[in-house]
PDB file of C-alpha atoms in Angstrom:
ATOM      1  CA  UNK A   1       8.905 -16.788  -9.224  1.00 55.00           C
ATOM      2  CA  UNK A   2       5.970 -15.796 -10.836  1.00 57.00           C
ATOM      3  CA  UNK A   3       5.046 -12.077 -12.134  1.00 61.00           C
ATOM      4  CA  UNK A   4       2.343 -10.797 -14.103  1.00 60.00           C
ATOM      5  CA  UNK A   5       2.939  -7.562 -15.765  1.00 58.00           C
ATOM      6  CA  UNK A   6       0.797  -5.423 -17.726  1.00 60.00           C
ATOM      7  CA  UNK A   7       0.966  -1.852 -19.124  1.00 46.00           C
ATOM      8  CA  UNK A   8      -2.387  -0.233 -20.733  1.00 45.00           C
ATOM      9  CA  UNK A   9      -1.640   2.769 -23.132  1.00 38.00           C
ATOM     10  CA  UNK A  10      -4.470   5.271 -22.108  1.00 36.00           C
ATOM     11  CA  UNK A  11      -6.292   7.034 -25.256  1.00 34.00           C
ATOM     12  CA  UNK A  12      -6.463  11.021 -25.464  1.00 33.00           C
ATOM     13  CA  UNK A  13      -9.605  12.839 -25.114  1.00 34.00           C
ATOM     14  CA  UNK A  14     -10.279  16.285 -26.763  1.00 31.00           C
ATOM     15  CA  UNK A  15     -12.471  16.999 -23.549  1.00 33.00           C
ATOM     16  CA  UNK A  16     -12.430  20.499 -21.871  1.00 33.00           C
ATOM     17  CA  UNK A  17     -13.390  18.640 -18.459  1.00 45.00           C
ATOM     18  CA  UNK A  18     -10.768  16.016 -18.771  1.00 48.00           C
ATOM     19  CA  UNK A  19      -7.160  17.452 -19.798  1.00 89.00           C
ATOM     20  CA  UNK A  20      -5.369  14.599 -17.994  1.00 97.00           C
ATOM     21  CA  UNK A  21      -5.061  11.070 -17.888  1.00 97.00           C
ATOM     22  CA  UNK A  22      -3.465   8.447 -16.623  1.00 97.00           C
ATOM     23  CA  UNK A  23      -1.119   5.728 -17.939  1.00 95.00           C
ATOM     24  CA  UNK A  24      -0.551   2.578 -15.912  1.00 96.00           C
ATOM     25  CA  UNK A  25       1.124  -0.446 -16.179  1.00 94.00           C
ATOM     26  CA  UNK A  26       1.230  -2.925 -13.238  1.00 96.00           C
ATOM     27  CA  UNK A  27       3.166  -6.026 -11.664  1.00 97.00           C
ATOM     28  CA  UNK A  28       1.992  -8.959  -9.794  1.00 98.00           C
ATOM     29  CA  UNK A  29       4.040 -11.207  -7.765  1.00 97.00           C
ATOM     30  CA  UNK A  30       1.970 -14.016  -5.582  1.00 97.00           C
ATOM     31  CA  UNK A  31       3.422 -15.835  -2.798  1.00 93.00           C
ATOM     32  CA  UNK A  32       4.753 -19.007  -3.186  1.00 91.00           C
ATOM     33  CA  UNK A  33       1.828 -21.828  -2.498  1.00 88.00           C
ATOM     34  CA  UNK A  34       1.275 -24.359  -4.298  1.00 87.00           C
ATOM     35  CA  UNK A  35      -2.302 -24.644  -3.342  1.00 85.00           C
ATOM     36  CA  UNK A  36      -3.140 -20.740  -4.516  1.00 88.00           C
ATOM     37  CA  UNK A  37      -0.197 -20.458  -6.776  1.00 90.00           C
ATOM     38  CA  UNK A  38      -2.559 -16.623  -7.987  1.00 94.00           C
ATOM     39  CA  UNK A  39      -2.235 -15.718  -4.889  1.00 95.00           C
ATOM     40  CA  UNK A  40      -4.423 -13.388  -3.053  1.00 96.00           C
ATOM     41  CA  UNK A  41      -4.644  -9.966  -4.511  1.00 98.00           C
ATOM     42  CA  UNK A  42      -6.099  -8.820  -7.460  1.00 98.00           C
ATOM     43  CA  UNK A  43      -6.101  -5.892  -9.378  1.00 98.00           C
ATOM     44  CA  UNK A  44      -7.236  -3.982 -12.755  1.00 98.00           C
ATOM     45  CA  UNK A  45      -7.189  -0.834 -14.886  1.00 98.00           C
ATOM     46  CA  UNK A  46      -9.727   0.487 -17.178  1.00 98.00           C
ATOM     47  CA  UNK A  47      -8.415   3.148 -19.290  1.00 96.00           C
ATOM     48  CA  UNK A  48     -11.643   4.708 -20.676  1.00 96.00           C
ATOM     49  CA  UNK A  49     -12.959   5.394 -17.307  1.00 97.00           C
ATOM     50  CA  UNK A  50      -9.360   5.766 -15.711  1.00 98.00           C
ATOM     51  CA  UNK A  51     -10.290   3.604 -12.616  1.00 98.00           C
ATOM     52  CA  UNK A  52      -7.504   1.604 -10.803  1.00 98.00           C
ATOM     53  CA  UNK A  53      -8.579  -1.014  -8.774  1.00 98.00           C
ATOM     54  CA  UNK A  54      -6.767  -2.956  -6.147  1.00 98.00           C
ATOM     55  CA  UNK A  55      -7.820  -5.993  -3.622  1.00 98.00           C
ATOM     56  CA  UNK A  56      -6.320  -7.973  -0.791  1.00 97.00           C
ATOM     57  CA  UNK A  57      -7.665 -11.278  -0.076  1.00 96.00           C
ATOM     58  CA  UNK A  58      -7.521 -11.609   3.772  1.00 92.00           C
ATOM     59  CA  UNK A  59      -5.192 -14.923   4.269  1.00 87.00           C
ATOM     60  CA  UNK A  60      -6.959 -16.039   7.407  1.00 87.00           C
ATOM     61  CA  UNK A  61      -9.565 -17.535   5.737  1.00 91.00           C
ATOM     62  CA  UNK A  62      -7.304 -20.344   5.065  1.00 85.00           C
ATOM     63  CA  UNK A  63      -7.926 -21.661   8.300  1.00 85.00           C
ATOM     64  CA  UNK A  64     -11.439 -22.504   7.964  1.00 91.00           C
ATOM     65  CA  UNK A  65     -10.059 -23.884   3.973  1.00 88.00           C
ATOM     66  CA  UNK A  66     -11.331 -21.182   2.193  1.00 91.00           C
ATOM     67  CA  UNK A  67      -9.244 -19.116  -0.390  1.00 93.00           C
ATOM     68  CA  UNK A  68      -9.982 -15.454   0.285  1.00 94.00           C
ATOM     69  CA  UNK A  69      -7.995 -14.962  -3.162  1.00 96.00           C
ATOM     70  CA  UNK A  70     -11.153 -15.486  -5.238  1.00 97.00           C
ATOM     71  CA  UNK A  71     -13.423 -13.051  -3.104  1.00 97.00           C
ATOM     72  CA  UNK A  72     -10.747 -10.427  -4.203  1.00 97.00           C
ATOM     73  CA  UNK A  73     -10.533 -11.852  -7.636  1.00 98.00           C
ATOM     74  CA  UNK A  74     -14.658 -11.575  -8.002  1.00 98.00           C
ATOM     75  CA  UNK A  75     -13.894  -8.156  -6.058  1.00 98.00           C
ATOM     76  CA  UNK A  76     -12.244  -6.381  -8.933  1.00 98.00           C
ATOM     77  CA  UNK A  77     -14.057  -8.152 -11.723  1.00 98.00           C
ATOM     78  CA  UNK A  78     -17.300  -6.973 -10.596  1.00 98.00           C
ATOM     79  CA  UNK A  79     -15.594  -3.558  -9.770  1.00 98.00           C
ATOM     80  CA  UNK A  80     -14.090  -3.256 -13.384  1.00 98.00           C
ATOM     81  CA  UNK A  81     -17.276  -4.819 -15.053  1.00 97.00           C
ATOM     82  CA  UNK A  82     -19.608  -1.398 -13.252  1.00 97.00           C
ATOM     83  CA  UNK A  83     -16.679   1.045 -14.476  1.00 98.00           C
ATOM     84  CA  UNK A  84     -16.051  -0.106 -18.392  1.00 95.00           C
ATOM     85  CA  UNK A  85     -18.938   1.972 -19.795  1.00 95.00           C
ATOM     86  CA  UNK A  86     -18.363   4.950 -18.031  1.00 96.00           C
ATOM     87  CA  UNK A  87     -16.659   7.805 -18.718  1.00 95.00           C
ATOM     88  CA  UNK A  88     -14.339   9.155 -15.972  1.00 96.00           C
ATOM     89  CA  UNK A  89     -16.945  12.361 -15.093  1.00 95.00           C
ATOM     90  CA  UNK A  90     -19.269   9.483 -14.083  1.00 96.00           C
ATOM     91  CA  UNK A  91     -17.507   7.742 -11.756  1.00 98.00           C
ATOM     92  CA  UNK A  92     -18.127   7.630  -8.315  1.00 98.00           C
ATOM     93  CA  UNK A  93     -15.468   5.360  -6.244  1.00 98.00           C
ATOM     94  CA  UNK A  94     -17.409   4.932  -3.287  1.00 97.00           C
ATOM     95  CA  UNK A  95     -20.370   3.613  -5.363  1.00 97.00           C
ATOM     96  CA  UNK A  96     -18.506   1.096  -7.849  1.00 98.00           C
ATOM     97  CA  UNK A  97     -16.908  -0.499  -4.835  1.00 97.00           C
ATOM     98  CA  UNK A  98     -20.313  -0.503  -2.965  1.00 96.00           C
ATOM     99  CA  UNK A  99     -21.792  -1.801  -6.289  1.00 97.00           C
ATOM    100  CA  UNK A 100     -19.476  -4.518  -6.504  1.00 97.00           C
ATOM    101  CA  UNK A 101     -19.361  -5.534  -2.828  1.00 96.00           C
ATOM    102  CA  UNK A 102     -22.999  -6.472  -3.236  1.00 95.00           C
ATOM    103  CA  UNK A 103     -22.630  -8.283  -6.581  1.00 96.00           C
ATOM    104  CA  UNK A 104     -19.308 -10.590  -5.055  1.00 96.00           C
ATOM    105  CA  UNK A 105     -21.090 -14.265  -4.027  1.00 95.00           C
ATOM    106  CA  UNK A 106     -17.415 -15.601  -2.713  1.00 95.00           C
ATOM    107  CA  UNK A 107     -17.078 -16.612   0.647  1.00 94.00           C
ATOM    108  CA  UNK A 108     -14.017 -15.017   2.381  1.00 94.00           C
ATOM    109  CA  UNK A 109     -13.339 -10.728   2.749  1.00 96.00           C
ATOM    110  CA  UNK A 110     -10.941  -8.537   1.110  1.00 97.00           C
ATOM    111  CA  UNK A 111      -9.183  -5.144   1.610  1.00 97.00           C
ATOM    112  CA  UNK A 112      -9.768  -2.929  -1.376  1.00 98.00           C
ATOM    113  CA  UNK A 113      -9.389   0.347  -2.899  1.00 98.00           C
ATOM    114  CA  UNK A 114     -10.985   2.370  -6.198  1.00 98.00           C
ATOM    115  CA  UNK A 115      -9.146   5.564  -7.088  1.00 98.00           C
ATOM    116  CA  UNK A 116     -10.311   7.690 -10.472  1.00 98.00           C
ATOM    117  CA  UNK A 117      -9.134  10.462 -12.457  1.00 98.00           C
ATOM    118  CA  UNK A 118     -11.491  13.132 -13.978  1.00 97.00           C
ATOM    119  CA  UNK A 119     -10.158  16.443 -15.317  1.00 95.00           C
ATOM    120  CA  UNK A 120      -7.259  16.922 -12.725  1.00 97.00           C
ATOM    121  CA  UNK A 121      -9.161  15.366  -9.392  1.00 97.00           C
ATOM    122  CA  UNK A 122      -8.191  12.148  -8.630  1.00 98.00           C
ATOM    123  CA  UNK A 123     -10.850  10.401  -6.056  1.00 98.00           C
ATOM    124  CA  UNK A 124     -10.538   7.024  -4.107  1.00 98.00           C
ATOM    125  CA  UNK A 125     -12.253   5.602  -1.392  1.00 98.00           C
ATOM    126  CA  UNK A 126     -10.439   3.056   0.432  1.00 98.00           C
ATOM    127  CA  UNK A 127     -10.806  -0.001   2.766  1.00 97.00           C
ATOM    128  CA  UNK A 128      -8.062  -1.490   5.103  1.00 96.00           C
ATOM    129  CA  UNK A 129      -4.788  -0.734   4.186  1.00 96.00           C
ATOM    130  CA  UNK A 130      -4.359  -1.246   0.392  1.00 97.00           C
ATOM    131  CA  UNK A 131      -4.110   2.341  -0.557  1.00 97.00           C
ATOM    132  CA  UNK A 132      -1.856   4.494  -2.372  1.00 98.00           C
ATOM    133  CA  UNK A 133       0.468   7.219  -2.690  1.00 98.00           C
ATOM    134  CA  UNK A 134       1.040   9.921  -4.949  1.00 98.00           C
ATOM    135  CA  UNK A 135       4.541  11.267  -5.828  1.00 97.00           C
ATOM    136  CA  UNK A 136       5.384  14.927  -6.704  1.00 97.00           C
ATOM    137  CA  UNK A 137       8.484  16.009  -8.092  1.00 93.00           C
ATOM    138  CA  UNK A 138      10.073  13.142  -6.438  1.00 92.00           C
ATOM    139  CA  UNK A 139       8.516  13.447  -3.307  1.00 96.00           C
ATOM    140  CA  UNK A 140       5.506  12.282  -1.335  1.00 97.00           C
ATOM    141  CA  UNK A 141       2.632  15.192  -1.886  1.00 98.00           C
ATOM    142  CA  UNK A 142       0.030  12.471  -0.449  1.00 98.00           C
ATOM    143  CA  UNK A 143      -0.746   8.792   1.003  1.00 98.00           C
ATOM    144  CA  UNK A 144      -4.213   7.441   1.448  1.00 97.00           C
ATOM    145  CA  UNK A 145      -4.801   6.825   5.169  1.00 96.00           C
ATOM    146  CA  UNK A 146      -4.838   3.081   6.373  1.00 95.00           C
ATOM    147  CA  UNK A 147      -7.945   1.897   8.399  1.00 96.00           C
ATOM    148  CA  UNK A 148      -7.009  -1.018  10.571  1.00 95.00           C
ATOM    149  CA  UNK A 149      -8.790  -2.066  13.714  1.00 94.00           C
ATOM    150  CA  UNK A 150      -5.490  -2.898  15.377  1.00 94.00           C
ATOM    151  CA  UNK A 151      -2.051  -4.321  14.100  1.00 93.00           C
ATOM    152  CA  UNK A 152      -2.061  -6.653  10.958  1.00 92.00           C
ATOM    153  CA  UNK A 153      -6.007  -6.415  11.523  1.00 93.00           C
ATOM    154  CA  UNK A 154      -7.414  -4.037   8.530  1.00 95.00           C
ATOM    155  CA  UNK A 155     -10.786  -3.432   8.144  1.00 96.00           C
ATOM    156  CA  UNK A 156     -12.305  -5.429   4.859  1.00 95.00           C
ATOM    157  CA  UNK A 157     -15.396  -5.929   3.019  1.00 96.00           C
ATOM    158  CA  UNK A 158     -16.852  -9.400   4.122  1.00 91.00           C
ATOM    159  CA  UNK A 159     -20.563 -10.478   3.305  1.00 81.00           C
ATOM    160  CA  UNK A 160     -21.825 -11.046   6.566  1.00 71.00           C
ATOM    161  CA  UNK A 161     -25.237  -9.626   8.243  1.00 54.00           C
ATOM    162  CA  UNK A 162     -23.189  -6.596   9.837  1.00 62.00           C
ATOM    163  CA  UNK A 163     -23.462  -3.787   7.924  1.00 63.00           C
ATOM    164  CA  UNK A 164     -20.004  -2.692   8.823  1.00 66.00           C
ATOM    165  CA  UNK A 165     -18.312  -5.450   6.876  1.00 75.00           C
ATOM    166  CA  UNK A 166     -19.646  -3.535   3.699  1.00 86.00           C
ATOM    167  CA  UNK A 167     -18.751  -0.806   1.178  1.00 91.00           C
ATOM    168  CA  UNK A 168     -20.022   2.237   4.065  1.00 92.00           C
ATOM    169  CA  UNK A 169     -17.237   1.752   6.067  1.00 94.00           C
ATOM    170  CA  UNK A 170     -15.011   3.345   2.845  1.00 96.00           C
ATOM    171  CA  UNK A 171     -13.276   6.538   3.407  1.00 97.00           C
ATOM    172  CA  UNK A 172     -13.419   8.742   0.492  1.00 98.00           C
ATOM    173  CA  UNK A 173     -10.558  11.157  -0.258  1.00 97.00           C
ATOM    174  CA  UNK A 174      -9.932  13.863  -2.917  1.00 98.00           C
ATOM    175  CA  UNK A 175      -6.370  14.976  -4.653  1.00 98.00           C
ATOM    176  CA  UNK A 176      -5.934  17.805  -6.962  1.00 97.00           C
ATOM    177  CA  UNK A 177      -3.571  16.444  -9.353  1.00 98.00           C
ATOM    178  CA  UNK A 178      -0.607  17.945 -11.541  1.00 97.00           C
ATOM    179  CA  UNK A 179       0.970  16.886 -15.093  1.00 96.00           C
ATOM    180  CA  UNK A 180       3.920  14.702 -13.918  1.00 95.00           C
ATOM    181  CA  UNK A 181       2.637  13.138 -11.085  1.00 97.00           C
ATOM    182  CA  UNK A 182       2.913   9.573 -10.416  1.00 96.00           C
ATOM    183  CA  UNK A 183       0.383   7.768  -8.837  1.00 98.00           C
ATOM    184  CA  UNK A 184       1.471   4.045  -7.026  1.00 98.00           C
ATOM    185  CA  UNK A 185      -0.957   2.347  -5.639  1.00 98.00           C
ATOM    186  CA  UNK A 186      -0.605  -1.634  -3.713  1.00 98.00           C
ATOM    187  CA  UNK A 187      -1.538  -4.253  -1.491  1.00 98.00           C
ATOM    188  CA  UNK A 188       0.173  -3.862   1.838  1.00 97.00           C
ATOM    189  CA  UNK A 189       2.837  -6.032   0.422  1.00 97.00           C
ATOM    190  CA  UNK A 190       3.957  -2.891  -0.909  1.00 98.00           C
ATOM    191  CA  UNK A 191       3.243  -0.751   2.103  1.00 98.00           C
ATOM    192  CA  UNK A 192       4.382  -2.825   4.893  1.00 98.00           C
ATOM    193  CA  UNK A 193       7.898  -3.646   2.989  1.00 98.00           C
ATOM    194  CA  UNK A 194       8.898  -0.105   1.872  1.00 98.00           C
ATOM    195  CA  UNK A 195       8.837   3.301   3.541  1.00 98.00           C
ATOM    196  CA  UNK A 196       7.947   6.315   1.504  1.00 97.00           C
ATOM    197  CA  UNK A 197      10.873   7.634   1.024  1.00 97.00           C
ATOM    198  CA  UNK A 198      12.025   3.843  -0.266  1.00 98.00           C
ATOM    199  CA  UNK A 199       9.344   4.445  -3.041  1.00 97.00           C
ATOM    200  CA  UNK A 200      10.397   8.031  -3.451  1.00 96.00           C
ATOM    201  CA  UNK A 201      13.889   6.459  -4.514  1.00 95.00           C
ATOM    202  CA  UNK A 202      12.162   4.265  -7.189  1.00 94.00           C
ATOM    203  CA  UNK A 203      10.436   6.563  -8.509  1.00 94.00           C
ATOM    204  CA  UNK A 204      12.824   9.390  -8.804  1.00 91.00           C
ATOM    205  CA  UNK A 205      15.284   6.783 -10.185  1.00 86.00           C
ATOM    206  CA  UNK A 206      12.702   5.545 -12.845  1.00 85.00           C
ATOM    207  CA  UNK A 207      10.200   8.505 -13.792  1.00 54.00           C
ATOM    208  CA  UNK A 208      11.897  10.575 -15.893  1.00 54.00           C
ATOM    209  CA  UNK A 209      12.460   7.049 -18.263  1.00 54.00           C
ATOM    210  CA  UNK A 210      10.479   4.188 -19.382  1.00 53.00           C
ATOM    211  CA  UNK A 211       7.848   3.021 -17.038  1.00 48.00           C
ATOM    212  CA  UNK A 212       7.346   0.101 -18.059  1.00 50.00           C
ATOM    213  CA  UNK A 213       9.443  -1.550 -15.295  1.00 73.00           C
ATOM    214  CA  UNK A 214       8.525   0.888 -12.777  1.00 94.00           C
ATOM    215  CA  UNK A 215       6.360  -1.402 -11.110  1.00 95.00           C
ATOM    216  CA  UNK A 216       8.199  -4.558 -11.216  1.00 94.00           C
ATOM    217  CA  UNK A 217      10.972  -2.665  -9.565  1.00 94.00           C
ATOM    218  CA  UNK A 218       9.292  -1.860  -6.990  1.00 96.00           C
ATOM    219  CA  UNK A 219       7.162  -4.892  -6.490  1.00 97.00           C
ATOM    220  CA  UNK A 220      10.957  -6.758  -6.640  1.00 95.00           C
ATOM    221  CA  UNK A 221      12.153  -4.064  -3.971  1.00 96.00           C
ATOM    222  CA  UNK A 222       9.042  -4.710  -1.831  1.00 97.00           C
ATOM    223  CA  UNK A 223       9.802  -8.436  -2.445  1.00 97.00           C
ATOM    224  CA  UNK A 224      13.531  -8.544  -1.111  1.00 97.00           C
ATOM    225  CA  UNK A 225      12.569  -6.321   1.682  1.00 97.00           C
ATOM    226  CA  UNK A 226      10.315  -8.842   2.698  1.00 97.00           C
ATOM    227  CA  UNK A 227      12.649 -11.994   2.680  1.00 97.00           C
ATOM    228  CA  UNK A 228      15.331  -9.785   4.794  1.00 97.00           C
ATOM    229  CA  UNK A 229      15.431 -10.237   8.525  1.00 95.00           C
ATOM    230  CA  UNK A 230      18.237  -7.919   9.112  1.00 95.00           C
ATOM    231  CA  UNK A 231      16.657  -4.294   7.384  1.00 95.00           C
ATOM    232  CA  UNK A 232      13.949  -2.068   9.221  1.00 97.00           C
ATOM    233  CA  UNK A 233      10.469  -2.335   7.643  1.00 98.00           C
ATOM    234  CA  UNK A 234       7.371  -0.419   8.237  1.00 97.00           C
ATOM    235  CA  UNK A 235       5.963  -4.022   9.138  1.00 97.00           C
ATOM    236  CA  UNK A 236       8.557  -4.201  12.002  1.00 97.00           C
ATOM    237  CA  UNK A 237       7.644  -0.837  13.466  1.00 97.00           C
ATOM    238  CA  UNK A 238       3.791  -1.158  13.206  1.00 96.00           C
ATOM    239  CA  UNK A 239       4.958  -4.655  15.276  1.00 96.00           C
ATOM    240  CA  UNK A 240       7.292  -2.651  17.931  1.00 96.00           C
ATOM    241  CA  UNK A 241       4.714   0.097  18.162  1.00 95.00           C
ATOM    242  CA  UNK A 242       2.315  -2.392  19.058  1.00 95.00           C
ATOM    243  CA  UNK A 243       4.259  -4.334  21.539  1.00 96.00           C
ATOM    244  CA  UNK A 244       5.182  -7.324  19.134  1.00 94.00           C
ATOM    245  CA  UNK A 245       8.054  -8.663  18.167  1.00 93.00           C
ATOM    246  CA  UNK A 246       8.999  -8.931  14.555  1.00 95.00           C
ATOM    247  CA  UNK A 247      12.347  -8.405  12.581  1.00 96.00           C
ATOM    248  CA  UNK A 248      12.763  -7.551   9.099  1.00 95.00           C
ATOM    249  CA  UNK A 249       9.632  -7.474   6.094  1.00 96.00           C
ATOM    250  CA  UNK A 250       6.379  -9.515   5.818  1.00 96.00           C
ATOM    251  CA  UNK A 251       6.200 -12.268   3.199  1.00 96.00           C
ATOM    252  CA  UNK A 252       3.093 -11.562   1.408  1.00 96.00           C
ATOM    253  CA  UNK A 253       1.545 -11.268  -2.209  1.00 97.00           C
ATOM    254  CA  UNK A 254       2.830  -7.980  -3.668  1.00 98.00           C
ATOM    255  CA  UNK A 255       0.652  -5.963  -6.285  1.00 98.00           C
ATOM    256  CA  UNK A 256       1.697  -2.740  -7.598  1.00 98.00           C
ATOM    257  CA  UNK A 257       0.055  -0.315 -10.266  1.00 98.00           C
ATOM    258  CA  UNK A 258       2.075   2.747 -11.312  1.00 97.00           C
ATOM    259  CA  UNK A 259      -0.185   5.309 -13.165  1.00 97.00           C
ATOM    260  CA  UNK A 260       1.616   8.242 -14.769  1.00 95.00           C
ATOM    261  CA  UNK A 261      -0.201  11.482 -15.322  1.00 97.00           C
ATOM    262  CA  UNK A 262       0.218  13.368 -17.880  1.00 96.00           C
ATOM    263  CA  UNK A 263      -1.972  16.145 -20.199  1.00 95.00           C
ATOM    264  CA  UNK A 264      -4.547  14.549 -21.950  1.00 89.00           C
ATOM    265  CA  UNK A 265      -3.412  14.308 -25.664  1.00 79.00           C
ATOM    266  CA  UNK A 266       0.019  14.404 -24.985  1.00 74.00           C
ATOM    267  CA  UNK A 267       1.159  10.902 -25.091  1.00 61.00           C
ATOM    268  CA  UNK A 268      -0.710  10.123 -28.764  1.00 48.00           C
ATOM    269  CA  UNK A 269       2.378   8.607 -29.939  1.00 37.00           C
ATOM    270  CA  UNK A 270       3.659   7.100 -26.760  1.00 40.00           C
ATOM    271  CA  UNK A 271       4.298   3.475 -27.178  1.00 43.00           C
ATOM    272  CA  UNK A 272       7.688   1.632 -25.859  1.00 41.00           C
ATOM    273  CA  UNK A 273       6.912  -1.450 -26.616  1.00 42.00           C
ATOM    274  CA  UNK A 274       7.784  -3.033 -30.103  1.00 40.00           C
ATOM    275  CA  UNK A 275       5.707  -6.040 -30.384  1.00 39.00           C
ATOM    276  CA  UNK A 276       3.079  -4.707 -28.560  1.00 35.00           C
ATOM    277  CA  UNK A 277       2.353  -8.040 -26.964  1.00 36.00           C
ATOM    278  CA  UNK A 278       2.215  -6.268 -23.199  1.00 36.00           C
ATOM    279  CA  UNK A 279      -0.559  -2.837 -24.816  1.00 30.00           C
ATOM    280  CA  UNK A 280      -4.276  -3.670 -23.898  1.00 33.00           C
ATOM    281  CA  UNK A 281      -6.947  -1.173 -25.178  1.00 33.00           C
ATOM    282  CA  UNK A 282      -9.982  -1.404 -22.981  1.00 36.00           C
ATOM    283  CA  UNK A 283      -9.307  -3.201 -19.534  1.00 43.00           C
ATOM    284  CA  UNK A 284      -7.362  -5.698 -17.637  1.00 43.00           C
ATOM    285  CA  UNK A 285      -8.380  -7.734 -14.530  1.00 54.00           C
ATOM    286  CA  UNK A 286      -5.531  -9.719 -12.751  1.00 56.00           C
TER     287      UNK A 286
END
């Protein structure tokens, strides 16, 4: 089974406007397939403009032999590439995914969703149902809305001549943040495998340590969940509530990035890592 893990050690700035920050470290476990052994999501974090970035290749493109994996994977490149000079008061998450929807040449669509820190308002806009959730004090204090035509059907960015395939058709939201919260956001192969208060275990379990394997476990959570025909998922009830039938989780590519928040300036030794092989400075695209 393959996993790609990263964690980025944010840098402090002695800002007025920005006094926190976020630290994120992320996991990455593809389907098996032989023929797209990367999968279908994609993802990245840019620490100087403290933008997260996530993206869900829609799989039915595989009928007509296309891999929507590298629409996602052009997606978030272009997405990162618009955010890496800015800094955080510039950013505008409607607008870098609206920039990079126009700059992405793949054929194929994607789900996708830009969320940004800046002083101690964190700002997203979201399409389909990659989202994410924020945790306070061990509970859920928020959890961006999914936008989904109908079951299993989200709405995605697609080049097409309909300009409701594009970056418009975002919802924006807004969250005044806290020190201590804990931002997780995912593909729906998060989502659809655990329930919030699944996640709320995690992370209660997990945040006041290390968390550097806070996202692998939950990405390996989401993962059993989703080989197990015998356990209630949120896939199975979205199913029921629809009027399909469907036991257990959904087998899907699972991408998870856990961002901790904390005051900016506060984490200038922070480092848990002793070869450092894992630390990136700027940005990383997976």
């Amino acid at each position: 089974m393959r996993r790609y893990k990263n964690f980025v050690r944010s840098m402090a700035y002695a800002t007025s406007c920005r006094n926190l920050m976020m630290i994120a470290e992320s996991c990455y476990i593809p389907k098996e397939n032989k023929d797209k052994p990367a999968g279908e999501d994609a993802h990245f974090f840019c620490e100087s403009a403290q933008v997260i970035g996530v993206a869900d290749g829609v799989g039915g493109w595989a009928s007509r032999g296309i891999d929507a994996g590298e629409y996602a994977r052009e997606l978030m490149k272009n997405a990162e590439y618009e955010v890496k000079d800015y800094c955080p008061i510039d950013v505008e998450p409607k607008e870098v995914l609206r920039q990079a929807f126009l700059n992405t040449a793949a054929e194929g669509s994607s789900t996708a969703c830009i969320i940004s820190l800046a002083g101690n308002i964190l700002t997203a806009a979201n399409v389909g149902d990659s989202g994410f959730t924020v945790i306070r004090g061990g509970r859920t204090f928020y959890r961006s809305p999914v936008q989904q035509y109908g079951f299993n059907f989200p709405y995605q960015l697609q080049n097409s001549s309909s300009e409701d395939d594009g970056a418009e058709q975002a919802e924006e939201m807004t969250v005044e943040m806290e020190s201590g919260d804990v931002v997780v956001a995912g593909t729906d192969g998060l989502f659809d495998n655990l329930f919030p208060e699944d996640i709320e275990t995690i992370v209660r379990d997990y945040c006041s340590d290390s968390m550097l394997s806070l996202s692998e476990t939950l990405a390996t959570a989401a993962l059993e969940r989703s080989e197990d025909t015998t356990t209630v998922t949120p896939f199975e009830v979205a199913a029921y509530e629809a009027g399909k039938r469907h036991l257990g989780g959904k087998y899907d590519d699972i991408t998870v990035v856990v961002a901790r928040v904390v005051l900016a300036g506060s984490i200038s030794s922070y480092d848990n890592d002793d070869d450092g092989d894992d630390l990136m400075d700027l940005c990383i695209l997976v």
